[in-house]
Short mmCIF file of C-alpha atoms and ligand atoms in Angstrom, two decimals:
data_model
loop_
_atom_site.label_atom_id
_atom_site.label_comp_id
_atom_site.label_asym_id
_atom_site.label_seq_id
_atom_site.Cartn_x
_atom_site.Cartn_y
_atom_site.Cartn_z
CA MET A 16 -3.10 18.82 -15.95
CA HIS A 17 -3.62 15.31 -14.68
CA PHE A 18 -6.43 13.41 -16.23
CA SER A 19 -7.30 9.87 -15.43
CA LEU A 20 -8.31 9.25 -19.01
CA GLN A 21 -5.55 6.73 -19.50
CA LEU A 22 -6.79 4.91 -16.41
CA THR A 23 -10.32 5.05 -17.70
CA MET A 24 -9.19 3.38 -20.89
CA LEU A 25 -7.26 0.63 -19.12
CA PHE A 26 -10.24 0.10 -16.89
CA ALA A 27 -12.50 -0.37 -19.88
CA VAL A 28 -10.19 -2.97 -21.36
CA SER A 29 -9.80 -4.86 -18.10
CA THR A 30 -13.52 -4.99 -17.34
CA LEU A 31 -14.06 -6.46 -20.77
CA ALA A 32 -11.79 -9.30 -19.75
CA ILE A 33 -14.25 -10.53 -17.15
CA LEU A 34 -17.08 -10.92 -19.64
CA PRO A 35 -18.19 -14.58 -19.62
CA ASN A 36 -18.37 -15.14 -23.36
CA PRO A 37 -14.90 -15.78 -24.89
CA THR A 38 -15.91 -14.75 -28.41
CA ALA A 39 -17.19 -11.46 -27.01
CA ILE A 40 -13.83 -10.94 -25.34
CA GLU A 41 -12.03 -11.57 -28.63
CA ALA A 42 -14.36 -9.23 -30.44
CA LEU A 43 -13.91 -6.42 -27.92
CA LYS A 44 -10.17 -6.56 -27.27
CA LEU A 45 -8.55 -3.44 -28.59
CA THR A 46 -5.89 -3.93 -31.22
CA GLN A 47 -2.73 -1.86 -31.01
CA GLU A 48 -4.04 0.28 -33.84
CA GLU A 49 -7.27 0.94 -31.98
CA GLY A 50 -5.31 1.88 -28.89
CA MET A 51 -3.34 4.42 -30.93
CA GLU A 52 -6.51 5.83 -32.42
CA LEU A 53 -7.95 6.26 -28.96
CA SER A 54 -4.87 8.17 -27.89
CA GLU A 55 -5.67 10.67 -30.65
CA LEU A 56 -9.15 11.11 -29.18
CA ARG A 57 -7.68 11.42 -25.70
CA GLU A 58 -5.27 14.13 -26.80
CA THR A 59 -8.04 16.12 -28.46
CA VAL A 60 -10.20 15.94 -25.37
CA GLU A 61 -7.33 16.86 -23.04
CA GLU A 62 -6.00 19.75 -25.09
CA ILE A 63 -9.11 21.47 -26.41
CA GLU A 64 -9.96 24.97 -25.18
CA MET A 65 -13.55 24.59 -24.08
CA VAL A 66 -16.47 27.03 -24.34
CA ASP A 67 -18.64 27.19 -21.24
CA GLY A 68 -22.16 28.20 -22.27
CA HIS A 69 -23.62 28.51 -18.79
CA CYS A 70 -22.14 29.56 -15.45
CA HIS A 71 -22.55 32.16 -12.73
CA ASN A 72 -20.48 34.72 -10.85
CA LEU A 73 -17.73 33.91 -8.40
CA VAL A 74 -18.06 35.60 -5.01
CA GLU A 75 -15.59 36.92 -2.44
CA PHE A 76 -14.50 34.59 0.38
CA ASP A 77 -16.33 36.62 3.01
CA SER A 78 -19.64 36.60 1.12
CA ASN A 79 -22.73 35.80 3.21
CA SER A 80 -23.67 33.43 0.39
CA ILE A 81 -20.97 31.04 1.61
CA THR A 82 -22.37 29.44 4.73
CA GLY A 83 -20.78 25.99 4.72
CA GLY A 84 -17.17 26.57 3.66
CA PHE A 85 -15.67 24.70 0.72
CA VAL A 86 -18.01 21.69 1.14
CA GLN A 87 -20.81 23.91 -0.12
CA ALA A 88 -19.22 23.63 -3.58
CA PHE A 89 -20.53 20.06 -3.61
CA THR A 90 -24.17 20.86 -2.92
CA VAL A 91 -26.71 21.90 -5.55
CA GLY A 92 -28.22 25.40 -5.55
CA ALA A 93 -26.89 28.75 -4.45
CA PHE A 94 -28.54 28.52 -1.01
CA ALA A 95 -27.47 25.19 0.42
CA ASP A 96 -29.09 24.21 3.69
CA ALA A 97 -27.01 23.02 6.63
CA ASP A 98 -28.11 19.38 6.38
CA ALA A 99 -27.27 19.20 2.69
CA ILE A 100 -23.82 20.63 3.44
CA ALA A 101 -23.18 18.15 6.25
CA PHE A 102 -24.18 15.13 4.17
CA ALA A 103 -22.38 16.28 1.01
CA GLN A 104 -19.10 15.10 2.53
CA THR A 105 -20.05 11.47 2.06
CA SER A 106 -21.17 11.81 -1.57
CA LEU A 107 -19.20 10.15 -4.36
CA SER A 108 -18.86 13.48 -6.13
CA PHE A 109 -17.27 15.08 -3.04
CA LYS A 110 -14.83 12.19 -2.55
CA LYS A 111 -13.53 12.47 -6.10
CA GLY A 112 -13.77 16.26 -6.25
CA LEU A 113 -11.74 16.72 -3.08
CA ARG A 114 -8.97 14.48 -4.43
CA ASP A 115 -8.96 16.32 -7.76
CA VAL A 116 -8.72 19.73 -6.09
CA ALA A 117 -6.09 18.59 -3.58
CA GLU A 118 -4.01 17.26 -6.46
CA LEU A 119 -4.38 20.55 -8.37
CA TYR A 120 -3.31 22.57 -5.30
CA GLY A 121 -0.60 20.10 -4.26
CA THR A 122 -2.07 19.76 -0.77
CA GLU A 123 -2.87 16.70 1.31
CA VAL A 124 -6.21 15.11 0.48
CA SER A 125 -8.30 16.52 3.28
CA LEU A 126 -10.89 19.20 3.64
CA GLN A 127 -8.64 21.01 6.14
CA GLY A 128 -5.70 20.87 3.73
CA VAL A 129 -7.69 22.35 0.87
CA GLU A 130 -9.40 24.97 3.06
CA GLU A 131 -6.03 26.10 4.41
CA TYR A 132 -4.55 26.38 0.90
CA ARG A 133 -7.55 28.46 -0.21
CA ARG A 134 -7.32 30.78 2.80
CA VAL A 135 -3.59 31.39 2.41
CA SER A 136 -3.74 31.85 -1.39
CA GLY A 137 -6.79 34.10 -1.68
CA LEU A 138 -9.54 34.26 -4.27
CA GLN A 139 -7.46 35.79 -7.10
CA SER A 140 -4.79 33.15 -6.86
CA ILE A 141 -7.06 30.11 -6.73
CA THR A 142 -9.29 31.52 -9.49
CA SER A 143 -6.23 31.88 -11.66
CA THR A 144 -5.07 28.33 -10.85
CA CYS A 145 -8.50 26.78 -11.42
CA LEU A 146 -9.27 28.59 -14.66
CA LYS A 147 -5.83 27.96 -16.14
CA ALA A 148 -6.14 24.25 -15.40
CA ALA A 149 -9.73 24.21 -16.69
CA LYS A 150 -8.55 25.45 -20.13
CA ILE A 151 -11.79 27.26 -20.86
CA SER A 152 -11.53 30.02 -23.49
CA ALA A 153 -14.99 31.53 -23.07
CA ILE A 154 -17.70 31.68 -20.43
CA LEU A 155 -21.27 32.92 -20.57
CA ILE A 156 -22.42 34.15 -17.17
CA ASP A 157 -25.99 34.26 -15.89
CA ASP A 158 -25.50 37.05 -13.36
CA GLY A 159 -29.08 36.93 -12.09
CA ILE A 160 -28.54 34.90 -8.92
CA GLN A 161 -28.65 37.23 -5.95
CA MET A 162 -25.44 36.64 -4.07
CA ASP A 163 -23.59 38.73 -1.53
CA LYS A 164 -20.18 40.17 -2.63
CA LYS A 165 -20.60 38.87 -6.14
CA ASN A 166 -17.86 39.73 -8.65
CA GLU A 167 -19.06 41.47 -11.79
CA ILE A 168 -18.71 39.85 -15.22
CA GLU A 169 -15.83 42.25 -16.05
CA TRP A 170 -13.80 40.86 -13.13
CA HIS A 171 -13.89 37.36 -14.62
CA LYS A 172 -12.12 38.65 -17.75
CA ASN A 173 -8.95 38.85 -15.66
CA PHE A 174 -8.85 35.07 -15.81
CA ILE A 175 -10.52 34.09 -19.07
CA PRO A 176 -10.13 35.43 -22.64
CA PHE A 177 -13.85 35.92 -23.23
CA ALA A 178 -16.80 36.50 -20.88
CA GLY A 179 -20.34 37.25 -22.05
CA ARG A 180 -23.64 37.83 -20.31
CA ILE A 181 -26.82 35.78 -20.08
CA LEU A 182 -29.93 37.59 -18.83
CA ARG A 183 -32.12 35.84 -16.26
CA THR A 184 -35.58 37.10 -17.18
CA GLU A 185 -37.47 36.49 -13.92
CA ARG A 186 -34.81 38.48 -12.06
CA VAL A 187 -35.21 41.41 -14.46
CA ALA A 188 -38.94 41.50 -13.70
CA GLU A 189 -38.31 41.39 -9.96
CA GLN A 190 -35.71 44.15 -10.13
CA ILE A 191 -38.13 46.44 -11.94
CA LEU A 192 -40.76 45.77 -9.29
CA GLU A 193 -38.22 46.44 -6.54
CA GLN A 194 -37.19 49.74 -8.14
CA GLY A 195 -40.86 50.64 -8.31
CA LEU A 196 -41.09 50.11 -4.55
CA SER A 197 -38.20 52.50 -4.00
CA ASN A 198 -39.31 55.26 -6.36
CA GLY A 199 -43.03 54.99 -5.70
CA SER A 200 -44.13 53.79 -9.18
CA SER A 201 -47.54 52.15 -9.01
CA TRP A 202 -47.50 49.59 -11.78
CA THR A 203 -50.37 48.59 -14.01
CA ILE A 204 -49.92 45.48 -16.13
CA ASP A 205 -49.38 47.74 -19.16
CA SER A 206 -46.79 50.05 -17.59
CA PHE A 207 -45.00 47.10 -16.00
CA THR A 208 -44.93 45.03 -19.21
CA GLU A 209 -43.66 48.08 -21.07
CA ALA A 210 -40.85 48.58 -18.52
CA TYR A 211 -39.99 44.87 -18.71
CA VAL A 212 -39.94 44.66 -22.49
CA SER A 213 -37.93 47.84 -22.90
CA LYS A 214 -35.37 46.59 -20.38
CA LEU A 215 -34.93 43.37 -22.39
CA ARG A 216 -34.69 45.32 -25.64
CA SER A 217 -32.13 47.71 -24.22
CA VAL A 218 -29.66 44.90 -23.47
CA ALA A 219 -30.63 42.42 -26.22
CA LYS A 220 -27.64 43.28 -28.40
CA GLU A 221 -25.11 42.93 -25.56
CA ILE A 222 -26.15 39.50 -24.32
CA TYR A 223 -25.78 35.98 -25.67
CA ALA A 224 -28.99 34.39 -24.40
CA LEU A 225 -32.00 34.81 -22.18
CA LYS A 226 -32.43 32.39 -19.31
CA SER A 227 -35.63 31.32 -17.59
CA ILE A 228 -36.03 29.58 -14.26
CA VAL A 229 -39.74 29.05 -14.81
CA ALA A 230 -39.15 25.45 -13.65
CA TYR A 231 -38.52 26.87 -10.17
CA TYR A 232 -41.48 29.22 -10.47
CA GLY A 233 -44.20 26.60 -10.71
CA GLY A 234 -42.95 24.27 -13.44
CA LEU A 235 -42.30 23.98 -17.16
CA GLU A 236 -45.92 23.79 -18.25
CA ILE A 237 -46.64 27.22 -19.68
CA ASN A 238 -50.21 28.43 -20.03
CA LEU A 239 -50.17 29.99 -23.46
CA ASN A 240 -53.70 31.27 -22.97
CA VAL A 241 -53.00 33.39 -19.94
CA THR A 242 -54.91 36.66 -20.29
CA LYS A 243 -53.81 40.17 -19.49
CA THR A 244 -56.59 40.37 -16.88
CA GLU A 245 -55.26 37.27 -15.13
CA ALA A 246 -51.73 38.66 -15.23
CA GLU A 247 -52.97 41.97 -13.85
CA GLU A 248 -54.65 40.30 -10.86
CA SER A 249 -51.46 38.30 -10.28
CA LEU A 250 -49.39 41.51 -10.35
CA ARG A 251 -51.78 43.12 -7.86
CA GLN A 252 -51.23 40.17 -5.50
CA VAL A 253 -47.43 40.53 -5.80
CA LEU A 254 -47.59 44.20 -4.89
CA ILE A 255 -49.88 43.96 -1.84
CA ASN A 256 -47.64 44.92 1.09
CA ALA A 257 -44.57 43.96 -0.99
CA THR A 258 -41.11 44.31 0.56
CA LYS A 259 -37.68 43.75 -0.95
CA PRO A 260 -36.57 41.33 -2.22
CA ILE A 261 -39.59 40.59 -4.38
CA TYR A 262 -40.08 37.08 -5.74
CA ILE A 263 -42.83 36.50 -8.29
CA LEU A 264 -42.49 32.76 -7.78
CA HIS A 265 -45.97 32.03 -6.45
CA HIS A 266 -47.76 34.24 -8.95
CA ARG A 267 -48.04 31.91 -11.86
CA ASN A 268 -50.23 33.94 -14.19
CA LEU A 269 -47.71 36.76 -14.11
CA VAL A 270 -44.84 34.30 -14.60
CA ASP A 271 -46.51 32.82 -17.69
CA TYR A 272 -47.41 36.23 -19.08
CA LEU A 273 -43.82 37.48 -18.75
CA PHE A 274 -42.42 34.24 -20.17
CA LEU A 275 -44.44 34.80 -23.35
CA GLN A 276 -43.19 38.40 -23.55
CA SER A 277 -39.63 37.09 -23.24
CA LEU A 278 -40.18 34.65 -26.09
CA GLU A 279 -41.23 37.53 -28.34
CA ILE A 280 -37.96 39.31 -27.54
CA ALA A 281 -35.96 36.13 -28.07
CA LEU A 282 -37.58 35.78 -31.49
CA SER A 283 -37.10 39.34 -32.59
CA TYR A 284 -33.40 39.41 -31.64
CA ASP A 285 -32.74 35.74 -32.50
CA LEU A 286 -31.51 35.17 -28.95
CA PRO A 287 -31.42 31.61 -27.63
CA MET A 288 -33.38 30.90 -24.45
CA GLN A 289 -31.79 28.77 -21.74
CA ILE A 290 -34.34 26.81 -19.75
CA HIS A 291 -33.66 25.30 -16.35
CA THR A 292 -34.81 21.67 -16.53
CA GLY A 293 -34.40 18.73 -14.15
CA PHE A 294 -32.83 18.80 -10.70
CA GLY A 295 -32.01 21.78 -8.51
CA ASP A 296 -32.46 22.59 -4.83
CA ARG A 297 -35.44 22.22 -2.51
CA LEU A 298 -37.27 25.23 -3.94
CA LEU A 299 -37.83 23.19 -7.09
CA ASP A 300 -40.65 20.68 -7.58
CA LEU A 301 -38.79 18.07 -9.62
CA ARG A 302 -42.05 16.55 -10.88
CA LYS A 303 -42.77 19.75 -12.76
CA SER A 304 -39.32 20.27 -14.22
CA ASN A 305 -39.48 17.33 -16.60
CA PRO A 306 -38.99 18.92 -20.04
CA LEU A 307 -41.96 16.94 -21.39
CA HIS A 308 -44.11 19.59 -19.65
CA PHE A 309 -42.74 22.17 -22.07
CA ARG A 310 -44.77 20.69 -24.93
CA SER A 311 -47.30 23.52 -25.19
CA VAL A 312 -44.54 25.95 -26.17
CA LEU A 313 -42.79 23.49 -28.47
CA GLU A 314 -46.00 22.71 -30.34
CA ASP A 315 -47.02 26.33 -30.82
CA GLN A 316 -46.18 27.56 -34.33
CA ARG A 317 -45.61 31.10 -33.04
CA TYR A 318 -42.52 29.90 -31.17
CA SER A 319 -41.23 27.30 -33.61
CA LYS A 320 -38.29 29.54 -34.53
CA CYS A 321 -37.19 30.10 -30.91
CA ARG A 322 -33.97 28.29 -29.99
CA PHE A 323 -34.23 26.58 -26.60
CA VAL A 324 -31.46 24.90 -24.69
CA PHE A 325 -32.48 22.58 -21.86
CA LEU A 326 -29.93 22.89 -19.06
CA HIS A 327 -28.49 20.33 -16.61
CA ALA A 328 -28.95 17.29 -18.89
CA SER A 329 -32.53 17.60 -17.57
CA HIS A 330 -31.34 15.07 -14.97
CA PRO A 331 -33.00 12.64 -14.22
CA PHE A 332 -35.06 13.20 -17.39
CA SER A 333 -32.12 12.96 -19.81
CA LYS A 334 -33.78 10.43 -22.11
CA GLU A 335 -36.88 12.60 -22.37
CA ALA A 336 -34.73 15.61 -23.22
CA SER A 337 -32.90 13.58 -25.85
CA TYR A 338 -36.19 12.59 -27.44
CA LEU A 339 -37.37 16.20 -27.55
CA ALA A 340 -34.14 17.33 -29.19
CA SER A 341 -34.60 14.66 -31.84
CA VAL A 342 -38.16 15.65 -32.77
CA TYR A 343 -38.10 19.44 -32.30
CA SER A 344 -35.57 21.36 -34.37
CA GLN A 345 -35.69 24.21 -31.82
CA VAL A 346 -34.46 22.10 -28.87
CA TYR A 347 -30.77 21.88 -27.84
CA LEU A 348 -29.20 20.27 -24.76
CA ASP A 349 -26.56 21.28 -22.20
CA PHE A 350 -25.13 18.98 -19.53
CA GLY A 351 -23.67 21.49 -17.05
CA LEU A 352 -24.45 20.83 -13.37
CA ALA A 353 -25.18 17.13 -14.09
CA ILE A 354 -21.40 17.29 -14.68
CA PRO A 355 -19.76 17.67 -12.13
CA LYS A 356 -22.44 17.17 -9.44
CA LEU A 357 -23.37 13.55 -10.17
CA SER A 358 -21.37 10.40 -9.48
CA MET A 359 -19.17 9.14 -12.33
CA HIS A 360 -21.85 6.63 -13.28
CA GLY A 361 -24.48 9.40 -13.20
CA MET A 362 -22.38 11.73 -15.37
CA ILE A 363 -21.54 9.10 -17.98
CA SER A 364 -25.07 7.78 -18.20
CA ALA A 365 -26.51 11.33 -18.43
CA VAL A 366 -24.34 12.13 -21.46
CA LYS A 367 -25.02 8.72 -23.01
CA ASP A 368 -28.76 9.31 -22.48
CA LEU A 369 -28.57 12.70 -24.18
CA LEU A 370 -26.93 11.06 -27.18
CA THR A 371 -29.46 8.20 -27.40
CA LEU A 372 -31.50 10.18 -29.91
CA ALA A 373 -30.22 13.75 -30.02
CA PRO A 374 -27.87 14.84 -32.82
CA ILE A 375 -24.27 15.43 -31.66
CA HIS A 376 -24.56 19.01 -32.93
CA LYS A 377 -27.22 19.74 -30.30
CA VAL A 378 -25.37 18.57 -27.18
CA MET A 379 -23.18 21.06 -25.29
CA PHE A 380 -20.76 21.33 -22.41
CA SER A 381 -21.06 23.90 -19.65
CA THR A 382 -19.85 23.98 -16.06
CA ASP A 383 -22.75 25.74 -14.31
CA ALA A 384 -19.96 26.94 -12.02
CA TYR A 385 -20.89 29.44 -9.30
CA THR A 386 -19.45 30.97 -6.14
CA PHE A 387 -16.37 28.68 -5.97
CA PRO A 388 -13.62 28.79 -8.65
CA GLU A 389 -13.08 25.06 -8.15
CA THR A 390 -16.49 24.43 -9.75
CA PHE A 391 -15.05 25.65 -13.07
CA TYR A 392 -12.13 23.28 -12.70
CA LEU A 393 -14.24 20.29 -11.69
CA GLY A 394 -16.82 20.97 -14.40
CA ALA A 395 -14.12 21.12 -17.05
CA LYS A 396 -12.08 18.16 -15.80
CA ASN A 397 -15.05 15.84 -15.37
CA SER A 398 -16.51 16.86 -18.72
CA ARG A 399 -13.26 15.92 -20.47
CA GLU A 400 -13.21 12.55 -18.74
CA VAL A 401 -16.87 11.84 -19.39
CA VAL A 402 -16.88 12.95 -23.02
CA PHE A 403 -13.79 10.82 -23.65
CA SER A 404 -15.42 7.82 -22.03
CA VAL A 405 -18.70 8.22 -23.94
CA LEU A 406 -17.06 8.76 -27.33
CA ARG A 407 -14.56 5.94 -26.73
CA ASP A 408 -17.50 3.60 -26.15
CA ALA A 409 -19.22 4.85 -29.29
CA TYR A 410 -15.99 4.05 -31.16
CA ILE A 411 -15.63 0.60 -29.59
CA ASP A 412 -19.29 -0.13 -30.35
CA GLY A 413 -18.68 0.72 -34.00
CA GLU A 414 -20.90 3.82 -33.99
CA LEU A 415 -18.19 6.37 -34.69
CA LEU A 416 -14.94 6.24 -36.62
CA ILE A 417 -12.10 7.73 -34.62
CA SER A 418 -12.08 10.78 -36.91
CA GLU A 419 -15.79 11.24 -36.20
CA ALA A 420 -15.27 10.84 -32.45
CA VAL A 421 -12.57 13.54 -32.57
CA GLU A 422 -14.92 15.92 -34.41
CA ALA A 423 -17.73 15.10 -31.95
CA ALA A 424 -15.47 16.00 -29.02
CA LYS A 425 -14.68 19.38 -30.58
CA ASP A 426 -18.37 19.99 -31.24
CA ILE A 427 -19.61 19.03 -27.79
CA LEU A 428 -16.86 20.79 -25.85
CA ALA A 429 -16.61 24.01 -27.88
CA ARG A 430 -17.95 24.37 -31.41
CA ASN A 431 -21.66 23.73 -30.77
CA ALA A 432 -21.76 26.52 -28.19
CA ILE A 433 -19.80 28.91 -30.45
CA ARG A 434 -22.37 28.34 -33.19
CA PHE A 435 -25.44 28.27 -30.97
CA TYR A 436 -24.63 31.48 -29.08
CA LYS A 437 -23.03 33.12 -32.15
CA ILE A 438 -19.82 33.87 -30.31
CA SER A 439 -17.47 35.62 -32.69
CA SER A 440 -14.45 37.21 -31.13
CA SER A 441 -10.78 37.49 -31.81
CA ASN A 442 -10.34 36.54 -28.14
CA ILE A 443 -11.01 32.88 -28.93
CA THR A 444 -9.97 30.46 -31.62
CA VAL A 445 -12.45 27.90 -32.89
CA PRO A 446 -10.93 24.44 -32.44
C1 LIG B 515 -11.49 40.32 -25.17
O1 LIG B 515 -10.19 40.62 -24.67
C2 LIG B 515 -9.95 42.01 -24.43
C3 LIG B 515 -8.48 42.20 -24.12
O2 LIG B 515 -8.06 41.32 -23.13
C4 LIG B 515 -10.87 42.46 -23.32
O3 LIG B 515 -10.68 43.83 -23.04
C5 LIG B 515 -12.30 42.22 -23.75
O4 LIG B 515 -13.19 42.58 -22.70
C6 LIG B 515 -12.52 40.76 -24.11
N1 LIG B 515 -13.88 40.58 -24.64
C7 LIG B 515 -14.77 39.82 -24.03
C8 LIG B 515 -16.15 39.83 -24.63
O5 LIG B 515 -14.54 39.11 -23.08
C1 LIG B 516 -39.17 53.74 -11.23
O1 LIG B 516 -38.34 52.67 -11.66
C2 LIG B 516 -38.82 51.98 -12.80
C3 LIG B 516 -37.94 50.76 -13.03
O2 LIG B 516 -36.61 51.14 -13.24
C4 LIG B 516 -38.87 52.91 -13.98
O3 LIG B 516 -39.36 52.24 -15.13
C5 LIG B 516 -39.83 54.05 -13.63
O4 LIG B 516 -39.88 54.98 -14.68
C6 LIG B 516 -39.39 54.76 -12.35
N1 LIG B 516 -40.41 55.73 -11.97
C7 LIG B 516 -40.09 56.95 -11.54
C8 LIG B 516 -41.25 57.78 -11.11
O5 LIG B 516 -38.94 57.37 -11.52
C1 LIG B 517 -55.88 27.75 -25.47
O1 LIG B 517 -57.13 28.12 -26.02
C2 LIG B 517 -57.43 27.44 -27.22
C3 LIG B 517 -58.72 28.04 -27.81
O2 LIG B 517 -59.49 28.64 -26.80
C4 LIG B 517 -57.57 25.96 -26.95
O3 LIG B 517 -57.85 25.27 -28.14
C5 LIG B 517 -56.24 25.45 -26.37
O4 LIG B 517 -56.36 24.12 -26.01
C6 LIG B 517 -55.85 26.27 -25.17
N1 LIG B 517 -54.50 25.89 -24.81
C7 LIG B 517 -54.11 25.68 -23.58
C8 LIG B 517 -52.68 25.31 -23.39
O5 LIG B 517 -54.87 25.78 -22.63
C1 LIG B 518 -51.39 44.75 4.24
O1 LIG B 518 -51.09 45.65 5.26
C2 LIG B 518 -52.23 46.23 5.88
C3 LIG B 518 -51.79 47.31 6.85
O2 LIG B 518 -50.73 46.87 7.64
C4 LIG B 518 -53.02 45.09 6.55
O3 LIG B 518 -54.20 45.64 7.14
C5 LIG B 518 -53.41 44.07 5.50
O4 LIG B 518 -54.06 42.98 6.12
C6 LIG B 518 -52.22 43.59 4.74
N1 LIG B 518 -52.66 42.76 3.63
C7 LIG B 518 -52.17 41.56 3.34
C8 LIG B 518 -52.78 40.85 2.18
O5 LIG B 518 -51.25 41.07 3.97
#
């Protein structure tokens, strides 16, 4: 694997040399001993087998969900629009990502070169190449995105020692409603809630977390006082002339009502709840996905023992997320999607923001990979580079001893997720 960590380190030293104040330069120059210590951190970060707490299924090449070729891997959201795909080619993240992938495949650095390699090699071969190079020992898959020719979770175990499932709750509700359409069930709020809750219970012991995209479905502000009558009226609206696929997205009372049911299940099975926060695609109103809106749930004593993880570094609300993790014991943070989709500056500052207040034990890596195997590779590679850079700076700034930085790397890249999701399997070794 080729990391530019060494480069990153040289770069840090050389930028220090242009600081105007000579005493600052003296103070910041790395001694030989410090350089050696940093190489220990670099080795840890490069070698560690990472645990990916949040990703999605890979799909076959001829899936209808791929509309823009390989460039689509550099847009955000499973349903990229044509404009987003066209413009993605001039983003910083695409420029770097294309070079990284071309280097991995040994092709020329061009979209055509990489596309040709992919076509000739096939999905199995590139998945194997990407996942080997990613050095990820475990993945947790949210399989609730509707995608054409999606590979099942089992299929991913051909390439990774451990694969577990995350259950997307809104999708479960919609599937039950869709089945009702097919078999002629006419739901009442009671019969529907019962079907929903028993579905969650029936899989609770086989999954590692619940996941909610309530941020997409009207925002993170949950109405804890929603009544059954309100939910019932909302359900009635969903079912008027309903056709498949059903989306409950514009039926907020029902969304809130089901969210509260999900929290009860999370509590009774001690399952963590992943929460989409921050950026996404155009379906999302970013104003409403600031995690500060989640306060009603966080303040409610009934849910104080739930374990929430805010996904995507809550970008651009990373500082807010960090604050919440520092004041609420039930809040944890995950930086997948922010890495690898942002520019290098964006990725480094997102992780630095998360660590401004949040304990190291609450901050976790994931790739949020989906559809394209390269997204696993780029998520893993960029996370190693970014975590090295952030912890190196914490060392240089005198915040962490090198031994502490090494432990922090192991926590952020693997151990926090193993603990948080209670992954215990002989398939993986805890670093
Ligand atoms: C662990 O590895 C075994 C053997 O390769 C495999 O059959 C099993 O599905 C894996 N377990 C998980 C949860 O991935
Ligand atoms: C229809 O499907 C739902 C959801 O799977 C199920 O709960 C319900 O019992 C089914 N009804 C009939 C009449 O089969
Ligand atoms: C819910 O209702 C209680 C009592 O009626 C009230 O004090 C509280 O502010 C309400 N909460 C929300 C989030 O509306
Ligand atoms: C539902 O369909 C019926 C019959 O086609 C139509 O008369 C009615 O206006 C529709 N209702 C809504 C809310 O779309």
